[in-house]
Amino acid sequence: MPDFEEASDAILAQFKTSLDSSRPNVPVSWPNIEFAPAEDFDEASNEAWARVSVQGAGARQASLGAVGSRRWRSAGLVYVQVFAPIGVGANQALAVADDVATAFRGVTASSVRLKAPSINPIGRDEGYYQVNVTTPFEFDQTA
């Protein structure tokens, strides 16, 4: 049963594997890794770029029992922000967001259960058209 670090790694690995397959020309801004859209995103060769983060959203006791055998359930959200160039319409960003949602929908990655993603078009943001994908997840630990 994973801890938060292992859960985050499993989620990010699932995202990378899926996006590398479905959208290899979408560069990703990974947590705490240098990424500058002005240098790392080329409108001529990339259709969009994405930023991903994994956030905790609370925990609770999920079972009774002796210390060491109790199950604790942690929940969180995966945020993927998709940015497409202004002037190409919304469909480019929406298509990438759809692929992100498909990558997470109902998947279990190393005991991390990903749930139903939500797609939320944001609109123009700093020279890009933005669409967010938010996916709840949960995992259990025994302690």
Coordinates of N, CA and C in Angstrom, one line a residue:
M1 N 0.8 -1.2 0.0 CA 0.0 0.0 0.0 C 0.9 1.2 0.0
P2 N 0.6 2.1 -0.9 CA 1.6 3.3 -1.1 C 1.5 4.3 0.0
D3 N 2.5 5.1 0.1 CA 2.5 6.4 0.8 C 2.2 7.5 -0.2
F4 N 2.2 8.7 0.2 CA 1.8 9.8 -0.7 C 2.9 9.9 -1.8
E5 N 4.1 9.8 -1.5 CA 5.2 9.9 -2.5 C 5.0 8.8 -3.6
E6 N 4.8 7.6 -3.1 CA 4.6 6.5 -4.1 C 3.3 6.6 -4.9
A7 N 2.3 7.1 -4.2 CA 1.0 7.4 -5.0 C 1.2 8.5 -6.1
S8 N 1.9 9.5 -5.7 CA 2.2 10.6 -6.7 C 3.0 10.0 -7.8
D9 N 4.1 9.3 -7.5 CA 4.9 8.7 -8.6 C 4.1 7.8 -9.5
A10 N 3.2 7.0 -8.9 CA 2.3 6.1 -9.8 C 1.4 6.9 -10.7
I11 N 0.9 8.0 -10.2 CA 0.0 8.8 -11.0 C 0.7 9.5 -12.1
L12 N 1.9 10.1 -11.7 CA 2.7 10.8 -12.8 C 3.2 9.8 -13.8
A13 N 3.6 8.6 -13.4 CA 4.0 7.5 -14.4 C 2.9 7.2 -15.3
Q14 N 1.6 7.0 -14.8 CA 0.5 6.7 -15.6 C 0.2 7.9 -16.6
F15 N 0.4 9.1 -16.2 CA 0.2 10.3 -17.0 C 1.2 10.3 -18.1
K16 N 2.5 10.1 -17.8 CA 3.6 10.1 -18.7 C 3.4 9.0 -19.8
T17 N 3.2 7.8 -19.4 CA 3.0 6.7 -20.3 C 1.9 7.0 -21.3
S18 N 0.8 7.4 -20.8 CA -0.4 7.7 -21.6 C -0.2 8.9 -22.6
L19 N 0.4 10.0 -22.0 CA 0.6 11.1 -22.9 C 1.7 10.9 -23.9
D20 N 2.7 10.2 -23.5 CA 3.8 9.8 -24.5 C 3.2 9.1 -25.7
S21 N 2.2 8.2 -25.4 CA 1.6 7.4 -26.4 C 0.6 8.2 -27.3
S22 N -0.3 8.9 -26.6 CA -1.4 9.6 -27.3 C -1.0 11.0 -27.8
R23 N -0.1 11.7 -27.2 CA 0.2 13.1 -27.5 C 1.8 13.3 -27.3
P24 N 2.6 12.7 -28.1 CA 4.0 12.8 -27.9 C 4.6 14.2 -28.2
N25 N 3.8 15.0 -28.9 CA 4.3 16.4 -29.2 C 3.7 17.4 -28.2
V26 N 3.3 17.0 -27.0 CA 2.8 17.9 -26.0 C 3.9 17.9 -24.8
P27 N 4.7 18.9 -24.7 CA 5.7 18.9 -23.6 C 5.0 19.2 -22.3
V28 N 5.6 18.7 -21.2 CA 4.9 18.7 -19.9 C 5.8 19.4 -18.9
S29 N 5.2 20.3 -18.1 CA 5.9 20.9 -17.0 C 5.6 20.0 -15.8
W30 N 6.7 19.4 -15.3 CA 6.6 18.4 -14.2 C 6.8 19.1 -12.9
P31 N 6.3 18.6 -11.8 CA 6.5 19.3 -10.5 C 8.0 19.5 -10.2
N32 N 8.3 20.7 -9.8 CA 9.6 21.1 -9.4 C 10.7 20.8 -10.4
I33 N 10.4 20.8 -11.7 CA 11.3 20.6 -12.8 C 11.3 21.9 -13.6
E34 N 12.4 22.5 -13.9 CA 12.4 23.7 -14.7 C 11.7 23.6 -16.0
F35 N 10.8 24.5 -16.3 CA 10.1 24.5 -17.6 C 9.7 26.0 -17.8
A36 N 10.1 26.5 -19.0 CA 9.8 27.8 -19.4 C 9.0 27.8 -20.7
P37 N 7.7 28.0 -20.7 CA 7.0 27.9 -22.0 C 7.6 28.7 -23.2
A38 N 8.2 29.8 -22.9 CA 8.8 30.6 -24.0 C 9.9 29.9 -24.6
E39 N 10.7 29.0 -23.9 CA 11.8 28.3 -24.4 C 11.4 26.8 -24.7
D40 N 10.6 26.2 -23.9 CA 10.3 24.8 -24.0 C 9.1 24.4 -24.9
F41 N 8.4 25.4 -25.3 CA 7.2 25.2 -26.2 C 7.4 25.9 -27.5
D42 N 7.3 25.1 -28.6 CA 7.4 25.7 -29.9 C 6.1 25.5 -30.7
E43 N 5.4 26.6 -30.9 CA 4.1 26.5 -31.6 C 4.2 25.7 -32.9
A44 N 5.3 25.8 -33.6 CA 5.4 25.2 -34.9 C 5.5 23.6 -34.8
S45 N 6.0 23.1 -33.7 CA 6.1 21.7 -33.7 C 5.3 21.0 -32.5
N46 N 4.8 21.8 -31.6 CA 4.0 21.3 -30.5 C 2.6 21.8 -30.6
E47 N 1.6 20.9 -30.3 CA 0.2 21.4 -30.4 C -0.3 22.1 -29.2
A48 N 0.3 21.8 -28.0 CA -0.1 22.4 -26.7 C 1.0 22.0 -25.7
W49 N 0.9 22.5 -24.5 CA 1.8 22.1 -23.4 C 0.9 21.9 -22.2
A50 N 1.4 21.1 -21.3 CA 0.6 20.8 -20.1 C 1.4 20.9 -18.8
R51 N 0.8 21.3 -17.7 CA 1.4 21.4 -16.4 C 0.6 20.4 -15.5
V52 N 1.3 19.5 -14.8 CA 0.7 18.5 -13.9 C 1.1 18.7 -12.5
S53 N 0.1 18.5 -11.6 CA 0.4 18.5 -10.1 C -0.5 17.5 -9.4
V54 N 0.0 17.0 -8.3 CA -0.7 16.1 -7.5 C -0.8 16.7 -6.1
Q55 N -2.1 16.8 -5.6 CA -2.4 17.5 -4.4 C -3.1 16.6 -3.4
G56 N -2.8 16.6 -2.2 CA -3.5 15.9 -1.2 C -4.8 16.6 -0.9
A57 N -5.8 15.9 -0.5 CA -7.1 16.5 -0.1 C -7.8 15.8 1.1
G58 N -6.9 15.4 2.0 CA -7.4 14.8 3.3 C -7.3 13.3 3.4
A59 N -7.5 12.8 4.6 CA -7.4 11.4 4.9 C -8.4 11.1 6.0
R60 N -8.7 9.8 6.1 CA -9.6 9.4 7.2 C -9.4 7.9 7.5
Q61 N -9.8 7.5 8.6 CA -9.7 6.1 9.0 C -10.8 5.3 8.2
A62 N -10.4 4.2 7.6 CA -11.4 3.5 6.7 C -11.8 2.1 7.3
S63 N -11.1 1.7 8.4 CA -11.5 0.5 9.1 C -11.1 0.5 10.5
L64 N -11.7 -0.4 11.3 CA -11.4 -0.5 12.7 C -10.4 -1.7 12.9
G65 N -9.8 -1.8 14.0 CA -8.9 -2.9 14.3 C -7.8 -2.5 15.2
A66 N -6.9 -3.4 15.4 CA -5.7 -3.1 16.3 C -4.7 -2.2 15.6
V67 N -4.0 -1.5 16.4 CA -2.9 -0.7 15.8 C -2.0 -1.5 14.9
G68 N -1.7 -1.1 13.7 CA -0.9 -1.8 12.8 C -1.8 -2.6 11.8
S69 N -3.1 -2.7 12.0 CA -3.9 -3.3 11.0 C -5.1 -2.5 10.6
R70 N -5.1 -1.2 11.0 CA -6.1 -0.3 10.6 C -5.8 0.2 9.2
R71 N -6.9 0.4 8.5 CA -6.7 1.0 7.1 C -7.1 2.5 7.1
W72 N -6.2 3.3 6.5 CA -6.3 4.7 6.5 C -6.5 5.1 5.0
R73 N -7.5 5.8 4.6 CA -7.7 6.2 3.2 C -7.3 7.7 3.0
S74 N -6.4 7.9 2.1 CA -6.0 9.2 1.7 C -6.6 9.6 0.3
A75 N -7.0 10.8 0.2 CA -7.6 11.3 -1.0 C -6.8 12.5 -1.6
G76 N -7.0 12.7 -2.9 CA -6.3 13.8 -3.5 C -6.9 14.2 -4.8
L77 N -6.2 15.1 -5.5 CA -6.6 15.6 -6.8 C -5.4 15.7 -7.7
V78 N -5.6 15.2 -8.9 CA -4.6 15.4 -9.9 C -5.1 16.6 -10.8
Y79 N -4.2 17.6 -10.9 CA -4.6 18.8 -11.8 C -3.7 18.7 -13.0
V80 N -4.3 18.8 -14.2 CA -3.5 18.9 -15.4 C -4.1 20.2 -16.1
Q81 N -3.2 21.1 -16.3 CA -3.6 22.3 -17.1 C -3.0 22.2 -18.5
V82 N -3.9 22.3 -19.5 CA -3.5 22.2 -20.9 C -3.5 23.6 -21.5
F83 N -2.5 24.0 -22.1 CA -2.3 25.3 -22.8 C -2.1 25.2 -24.2
A84 N -3.0 25.8 -25.1 CA -2.8 25.8 -26.5 C -2.6 27.2 -27.0
P85 N -2.0 27.4 -28.1 CA -1.7 28.8 -28.6 C -3.1 29.5 -28.9
I86 N -3.1 30.8 -28.6 CA -4.2 31.6 -29.0 C -4.3 31.6 -30.5
G87 N -5.6 31.5 -31.0 CA -5.8 31.7 -32.4 C -6.0 30.3 -33.1
V88 N -5.9 29.2 -32.4 CA -6.1 27.9 -33.1 C -7.5 27.3 -32.7
G89 N -8.3 28.1 -31.9 CA -9.6 27.6 -31.5 C -9.4 26.7 -30.2
A90 N -10.6 26.4 -29.6 CA -10.6 25.7 -28.4 C -10.4 24.2 -28.6
N91 N -10.7 23.7 -29.8 CA -10.7 22.2 -30.0 C -9.4 21.6 -29.7
Q92 N -8.3 22.3 -30.1 CA -7.0 21.7 -29.9 C -6.7 21.4 -28.4
A93 N -7.0 22.4 -27.5 CA -6.8 22.2 -26.1 C -7.8 21.1 -25.6
L94 N -9.0 21.2 -26.0 CA -10.0 20.2 -25.6 C -9.7 18.8 -26.0
A95 N -9.1 18.6 -27.2 CA -8.7 17.3 -27.6 C -7.6 16.7 -26.7
V96 N -6.6 17.5 -26.3 CA -5.6 17.1 -25.4 C -6.2 16.8 -24.1
A97 N -7.1 17.7 -23.6 CA -7.7 17.4 -22.3 C -8.5 16.1 -22.3
D98 N -9.2 15.8 -23.4 CA -9.9 14.5 -23.5 C -9.0 13.4 -23.4
D99 N -7.8 13.4 -24.0 CA -6.8 12.4 -23.9 C -6.3 12.2 -22.4
V100 N -6.1 13.4 -21.7 CA -5.7 13.3 -20.3 C -6.8 12.6 -19.5
A101 N -8.0 13.0 -19.7 CA -9.1 12.4 -19.0 C -9.2 10.9 -19.2
T102 N -9.0 10.5 -20.5 CA -9.0 9.1 -20.8 C -7.8 8.3 -20.1
A103 N -6.7 9.0 -19.9 CA -5.5 8.4 -19.3 C -5.8 8.1 -17.8
F104 N -6.7 8.8 -17.2 CA -7.0 8.7 -15.7 C -8.3 8.0 -15.4
R105 N -9.3 8.0 -16.3 CA -10.6 7.6 -16.0 C -10.7 6.1 -15.5
G106 N -11.0 5.9 -14.3 CA -11.2 4.6 -13.8 C -10.0 3.7 -13.7
V107 N -8.8 4.3 -13.8 CA -7.6 3.5 -13.8 C -7.1 3.3 -12.3
T108 N -6.5 2.1 -12.1 CA -5.8 1.9 -10.8 C -4.4 1.7 -11.1
A109 N -3.6 2.6 -10.6 CA -2.1 2.6 -10.8 C -1.4 2.3 -9.5
S110 N -0.8 1.2 -9.3 CA -0.1 0.8 -8.1 C -1.0 1.0 -6.9
S111 N -2.2 0.5 -6.8 CA -3.1 0.6 -5.7 C -3.7 2.0 -5.5
V112 N -3.4 2.9 -6.4 CA -4.0 4.3 -6.4 C -5.2 4.2 -7.3
R113 N -6.4 4.5 -6.8 CA -7.6 4.5 -7.6 C -8.0 5.9 -8.1
L114 N -7.9 6.0 -9.4 CA -8.2 7.3 -10.0 C -9.7 7.2 -10.4
K115 N -10.4 8.3 -10.2 CA -11.9 8.4 -10.4 C -12.2 9.2 -11.7
A116 N -13.4 9.7 -11.7 CA -13.9 10.4 -12.9 C -13.3 11.8 -13.1
P117 N -12.6 12.0 -14.1 CA -12.0 13.4 -14.4 C -13.1 14.4 -14.8
S118 N -12.8 15.6 -14.5 CA -13.7 16.7 -15.0 C -12.8 17.6 -15.9
I119 N -13.4 18.1 -17.0 CA -12.8 19.0 -17.9 C -13.4 20.3 -17.8
N120 N -12.6 21.4 -17.6 CA -13.1 22.7 -17.3 C -12.3 23.7 -18.2
P121 N -13.0 24.1 -19.3 CA -12.3 25.2 -20.1 C -12.2 26.5 -19.3
I122 N -11.0 27.1 -19.3 CA -10.8 28.3 -18.5 C -10.8 29.5 -19.4
G123 N -10.3 29.4 -20.6 CA -10.2 30.5 -21.6 C -8.8 31.0 -21.7
R124 N -8.7 32.2 -22.1 CA -7.3 32.8 -22.4 C -6.6 33.1 -21.0
D125 N -5.3 32.7 -21.1 CA -4.5 33.0 -19.9 C -3.0 33.2 -20.4
E126 N -2.5 34.4 -20.2 CA -1.1 34.7 -20.6 C -0.7 34.2 -22.0
G127 N -1.5 34.5 -23.0 CA -1.1 34.1 -24.3 C -1.5 32.7 -24.8
Y128 N -2.2 32.0 -23.9 CA -2.6 30.6 -24.3 C -4.1 30.5 -24.0
Y129 N -4.7 29.5 -24.6 CA -6.1 29.1 -24.3 C -5.9 27.9 -23.3
Q130 N -6.5 28.0 -22.1 CA -6.3 27.0 -21.1 C -7.6 26.1 -20.8
V131 N -7.3 24.8 -20.7 CA -8.4 23.9 -20.3 C -7.8 23.1 -19.1
N132 N -8.5 22.9 -18.0 CA -8.0 22.2 -16.9 C -8.7 20.8 -16.8
V133 N -8.0 19.8 -16.4 CA -8.5 18.5 -16.1 C -8.3 18.2 -14.7
T134 N -9.3 17.9 -13.9 CA -9.2 17.6 -12.5 C -9.6 16.2 -12.2
T135 N -8.8 15.3 -11.6 CA -9.2 13.9 -11.4 C -9.0 13.6 -9.9
P136 N -10.0 13.2 -9.2 CA -9.9 12.8 -7.8 C -9.2 11.4 -7.8
F137 N -8.5 11.1 -6.7 CA -7.9 9.8 -6.5 C -7.9 9.5 -5.0
E138 N -7.7 8.2 -4.7 CA -7.6 7.7 -3.3 C -6.7 6.5 -3.3
F139 N -6.2 6.3 -2.1 CA -5.4 5.1 -1.8 C -5.4 4.8 -0.4
D140 N -5.2 3.6 0.0 CA -5.2 3.1 1.4 C -3.8 2.8 1.9
Q141 N -3.7 3.0 3.2 CA -2.5 2.6 3.9 C -2.9 1.8 5.2
T142 N -2.0 0.9 5.6 CA -2.3 0.2 6.8 C -1.3 0.6 7.9
A143 N -1.8 1.0 9.1 CA -0.9 1.4 10.1 C -1.6 1.1 11.5

